[in-house]
Every structure is written in structure tokens, then in C-alpha cells.
Amino acid sequence: MIRSITQLKSEEEIDRLLEGLMRVFIVGCGTCVTLTHTGGEPEVTAMNESLSKKGKLITGQTVVPVACDNLTSDMLGEFGPQMDQSDALLIMTCAFGVQTIARQLKKMVVPALDTLFIGKETGPGEFNEVCIQCGTCIIGETGGICPVTSCHKGLVNGPCGGTDNGKCEIDRRKDCVWTMIYNRLLDLGRLDSMRIIQPPRNHLGEPTPGKMILPEA
Amino acid sequence: MVSAFKKALESGKFVVTCEAAPPKGTNLDRMAHDIELLKDKVDGINVTDHQSSVMRFPSLGGALLVKELGGEPILQMTCRDRNRLALQADLLFASYKGIHNVLCLTGDSIMLGDHKEAKSVFDLDSSQLVAVVRTLEEGKDTSGNDLDGGVSFCAGAIVTPEATPLEPQLIKFEKKIEAGAEFIQTQAVFDLDRFKEFMEYARQFQVKILAGIILLTSAPMARFMNKNIAGVFVPQDLIDEMASAPKGQALAKGIEIAGRMIRRIQEEKMCDGVHIMAIGKEDLVPEIMSVAGLI
Ligand code: SF4
Ligand code: SF4
């Protein structure tokens, strides 16, 4: 399942963003941020306590099931009066949730988290980005492993000179994706596809900002 | 326009190149001093491009200085900081200014340098950059538009013959040659018997190979490289030899080892020349060459 991977902003930054905003309503989410322990029930409650200690008036808190869902405004409906009294909503969801709420409610929103990447849970407590949606997919020639995403430099023609014993030059604990691709193609007997010279990437494949309108059926 | 460096490569002589690192700032005195010292002794001077991702005076400016002082510049270009527009523009400018040798590199990660928060580019990779040089030479830019006034370059790239696993490196090496690389500088080699094995394979390609020689300055420096520099492997006997040097004599030992290696590479005709990396001690290159019997 696709997961939005987030990290709590620093205390100083949250304090700065909430400066002059006295009455705060806190929103968490029951999906990705619950999994990553950044915006589930326990984190929302801890934030409530910490801000209360700093003298903020917490008008309420809730954890919606899926913050990025268009039904979120309905879920928040029952808190209408509390939110109306608030100077700001502190949103402990990924930026998709923050923007969904900002679009639906006429309220100042303050994100409490940074959204790092969209990835998947590849092991207990381990999350990895696997696709940056480049729009010109080449993994048919790289054994189903994506170098655009998983090579630190996004190289499409093979490893850089920094690769060492299968590890990446930026972090000896991170696998060099080109060693992984090589091993996989070797296993599959398809090493020839690593010899294909990939042209420079076509960045038009990735509309900036991404937008698509389906043609009428 | 055939560059003097390309002529040297084609002449069959044992080619020697070295490096000059631009300063952090605009004081070019030291760099100019090194260039003056080296320009008549070597066949080309590589000017490094924000080496290790540390922001410095640009390689293009440094290459111009080499040219102005009467040396033969080899412009190092990485893909880290410029997209294909900027890289092509710099190649036009370089050729216009008489800089006709370029070494195409991917570039170190920004995270290894002194501007870790900057955005890295990597719009192209090293093999694609070699292809771009050849495209410009055909009078076109990478979008197929005609150029008014052309360029000419002797284009090269690098290889790490001691990488593990080796085959992915070799596949990329072959792509660089296919893209049009005329010369290849290797990452530093120390184990010459292993280098000979690499050359047995590399000989089948139409490309000139310059063996990378790094000046060892001390035993701890050698151990540091083994631990931290990808694809560099200093064998234990060389580390021991460095450690055995009397106090204050380690650098002289390093010069002796580098000179000895170059001499052996030349005597055994292992490859077409050497690229000497003295890393901050460029003024010692003439001494190394003299131990090697080259001057
Ligand atoms: S090549 Fe592009 S689309 Fe395909 S997996 Fe990688 S980033 Fe995603
Ligand atoms: S070491 Fe491998 S994963 Fe890391 S930047 Fe180089 S090629 Fe990419």
C-alpha cells in the first residue's frame, strides 16, 4: 500500500508557526501517520499536553480516519463549534491531509509534520521510496528496480564511481541500486538490458505541477 | 582543431597529465605558480570542478588560466551542478576560448561537500555528457537545433578498475567509449598486477588509458583512503613501506613509490600514460616525474 512518510517538525518551528495563535484545535489521521507514529492518537494527545503546558488553549482534538479523503470535512463537521472558536488548526497529518482540510474549511491551518516521501513499508518499521513518478518509466529494462528513485543521483546508465562493495557513496548502509539492478539482471540472464544506452531523461514526462484531466468517455 | 593533448595521445608517447585545483576565492597565485611549474613538463593539466562538491573558483575559469599561461588545459566537467543547457553553453564557451579537452564526470554527491543543502542536478550522466560533446561537434545541440559556429574537443571519462563488483563499472566504461570517449583516466591504482588484468580487458577498445596515480603522503593517509575512498585499494605492503619511512621522510617515500610505479607502468607498456593526482601537493609532480625517469 502507498504510504505517506512524515516526520514531526521541530518544537521551535511549531512554536514559531503558532506564535500569536492562542486557541488551537489538533487534527491527526488514522492511516499513514498512525503507522509511522507521527500523527496518531498517542501523538495527538502528547501534542495537546505539550501545547497546553506552554499556555495554549486547546479547543479540541480528533483523529480522522483518512485525512486526505474528501469526506474529511464531514468527519470534522461535528467539531464545527470548537473549530470556529479556534485561531488555527494544527494538523498532524501528511501534507495531503493538511491541504485537503485547508481546501475544505475556511480556517488557518498549521502543519505539524514534514512530508518526506511517498513510499511503502518494506519491513517492520522500515519505509522506502520506490517511485518518484517520473512519467517515463524505464524499469522494464532495469529488472523492475527503479534507479531514477533509488539511485541517489537518479543515474540511468549504470553506477557512479562512488559505489563501493554494493553500497552507496552517501551512506555505507544504503545499497547502491546499480549493484541491485546488476545482480537482478544477472539472475534473470538479462544483463544485456544494462548495456542499453539510456538517453537523457525527458522531464516533460513529469508535468510540473502534475495535472491530468481525463477525456470525456 | 586537434588539441595538443590529443596529438600527444595519438603520437604514441607516454602521456603524463596532472591536476590543478582552483582556489576557494579569487586569489589565483598558488594555482598560477603550480601551472607555471608544470605546463612544460606534462601533456595536459586537469582543472577540477568543485572537487568533492566543495564550492570553488570554476573549472572553466581555471582552464582559461592554464590556457593564458601557455599550458594545455583539460576541463573537468561534472553533471552535478548544471543541466544540459548550462553544460552545452559552457562547452561552447570553452571551445571558443581554445579549451579543447574535456573530462566528463558524473560528479560526487552534494552531500559530501560544503553546501549539503543545495539542489543537485544530474540532468545528464557522464556517458550522456560524452555523447553531448560529440553531438555539439556535429553542429547540433541536444534538441537537434543547428549551431552557428562549431566546437571541437578531445573528450574523456573515468573508470574505477578496482570497483567491487567490477562488471557494472565495466558496462558503464563501455557505454562511455560507445558514446565517443577518446581517453579514459582511471581512479587511483596501486596494485599494478591487478591493473594489468584490467588492461588486458581494456586493450580491446579503441581508447587511450591513463593510469591514475595518487601521491601517498603518509601511512595513515593510505589507510584513510582504503576506508573512505570508493574503489581505491592501497595494498598492505605499500602501507608498511610508508610506515617504515624515518620520521619526516614519509612524503619522500610517497614520491619514491609514485615514481617507481610510473616507471614500471611505462617500462612494461601497461597503458598509454599516467594521470598524477598529487592532491594539494601539485608542486611535487616534477619530482615524481624525475624519479620515474620522465624528466
Ligand atoms: S522509472 Fe519513473 S515511473 Fe518508473 S518506477 Fe522509476 S520513477 Fe517511477
Ligand atoms: S553509489 Fe550507486 S546509488 Fe549511490 S549515487 Fe552512485 S550509482 Fe547511485
mmCIF file of N, CA and C and ligand atoms in Angstrom, chain A residues 150-155 158-164 167-170 174-179, ligand 2:
data_model
loop_
_atom_site.group_PDB
_atom_site.id
_atom_site.type_symbol
_atom_site.label_atom_id
_atom_site.label_comp_id
_atom_site.label_asym_id
_atom_site.label_seq_id
_atom_site.Cartn_x
_atom_site.Cartn_y
_atom_site.Cartn_z
ATOM 1 N N SER A 150 15.860 5.226 -6.703
ATOM 2 C CA SER A 150 16.691 4.627 -5.658
ATOM 3 C C SER A 150 18.183 4.895 -5.819
ATOM 4 N N CYS A 151 18.615 5.438 -6.959
ATOM 5 C CA CYS A 151 19.993 5.920 -7.059
ATOM 6 C C CYS A 151 19.967 7.341 -6.530
ATOM 7 N N HIS A 152 20.865 7.651 -5.635
ATOM 8 C CA HIS A 152 20.919 8.982 -5.028
ATOM 9 C C HIS A 152 21.009 10.083 -6.093
ATOM 10 N N LYS A 153 21.659 9.755 -7.229
ATOM 11 C CA LYS A 153 21.813 10.750 -8.290
ATOM 12 C C LYS A 153 20.826 10.523 -9.435
ATOM 13 N N GLY A 154 19.963 9.546 -9.303
ATOM 14 C CA GLY A 154 18.987 9.267 -10.360
ATOM 15 C C GLY A 154 19.625 8.834 -11.666
ATOM 16 N N LEU A 155 20.786 8.163 -11.587
ATOM 17 C CA LEU A 155 21.520 7.796 -12.807
ATOM 18 C C LEU A 155 20.834 6.631 -13.519
ATOM 19 N N GLY A 158 23.964 3.229 -15.275
ATOM 20 C CA GLY A 158 24.916 2.424 -14.522
ATOM 21 C C GLY A 158 25.488 3.216 -13.364
ATOM 22 N N PRO A 159 26.331 2.550 -12.555
ATOM 23 C CA PRO A 159 26.779 3.162 -11.308
ATOM 24 C C PRO A 159 27.745 4.329 -11.501
ATOM 25 N N CYS A 160 27.793 5.199 -10.522
ATOM 26 C CA CYS A 160 28.807 6.254 -10.493
ATOM 27 C C CYS A 160 30.075 5.666 -9.895
ATOM 28 N N GLY A 161 31.118 6.482 -9.806
ATOM 29 C CA GLY A 161 32.398 5.996 -9.276
ATOM 30 C C GLY A 161 32.391 5.879 -7.762
ATOM 31 N N GLY A 162 31.321 6.329 -7.124
ATOM 32 C CA GLY A 162 31.295 6.309 -5.661
ATOM 33 C C GLY A 162 30.789 5.009 -5.079
ATOM 34 N N THR A 163 30.324 4.109 -5.941
ATOM 35 C CA THR A 163 29.776 2.848 -5.445
ATOM 36 C C THR A 163 30.896 1.983 -4.874
ATOM 37 N N ASP A 164 30.643 1.336 -3.757
ATOM 38 C CA ASP A 164 31.692 0.571 -3.089
ATOM 39 C C ASP A 164 31.101 -0.672 -2.438
ATOM 40 N N LYS A 167 27.517 -0.688 -1.914
ATOM 41 C CA LYS A 167 26.900 0.366 -1.096
ATOM 42 C C LYS A 167 27.040 1.713 -1.799
ATOM 43 N N CYS A 168 26.218 2.666 -1.355
ATOM 44 C CA CYS A 168 26.171 3.986 -1.996
ATOM 45 C C CYS A 168 27.155 4.946 -1.357
ATOM 46 N N GLU A 169 27.676 5.882 -2.162
ATOM 47 C CA GLU A 169 28.691 6.796 -1.646
ATOM 48 C C GLU A 169 28.161 7.724 -0.555
ATOM 49 N N ILE A 170 26.830 7.904 -0.493
ATOM 50 C CA ILE A 170 26.343 8.845 0.521
ATOM 51 C C ILE A 170 26.148 8.181 1.874
ATOM 52 N N LYS A 174 23.366 2.272 2.902
ATOM 53 C CA LYS A 174 22.369 2.267 1.826
ATOM 54 C C LYS A 174 22.918 1.456 0.648
ATOM 55 N N ASP A 175 22.084 0.565 0.120
ATOM 56 C CA ASP A 175 22.530 -0.218 -1.035
ATOM 57 C C ASP A 175 22.689 0.682 -2.249
ATOM 58 N N CYS A 176 23.733 0.400 -3.057
ATOM 59 C CA CYS A 176 23.840 1.063 -4.356
ATOM 60 C C CYS A 176 22.848 0.353 -5.266
ATOM 61 N N VAL A 177 21.889 1.101 -5.780
ATOM 62 C CA VAL A 177 20.823 0.459 -6.540
ATOM 63 C C VAL A 177 21.364 -0.186 -7.810
ATOM 64 N N TRP A 178 22.488 0.330 -8.313
ATOM 65 C CA TRP A 178 23.024 -0.257 -9.541
ATOM 66 C C TRP A 178 23.641 -1.630 -9.308
ATOM 67 N N THR A 179 24.095 -1.898 -8.084
ATOM 68 C CA THR A 179 24.535 -3.254 -7.761
ATOM 69 C C THR A 179 23.309 -4.163 -7.681
HETATM 70 S S1 SF4 C 2 26.694 4.757 -5.339
HETATM 71 FE FE1 SF4 C 2 25.084 3.791 -6.586
HETATM 72 S S2 SF4 C 2 23.128 4.501 -5.721
HETATM 73 FE FE2 SF4 C 2 24.743 5.826 -4.910
HETATM 74 S S3 SF4 C 2 24.796 7.572 -6.300
HETATM 75 FE FE3 SF4 C 2 26.324 6.125 -7.075
HETATM 76 S S4 SF4 C 2 25.250 4.835 -8.547
HETATM 77 FE FE4 SF4 C 2 23.688 5.928 -7.376
#
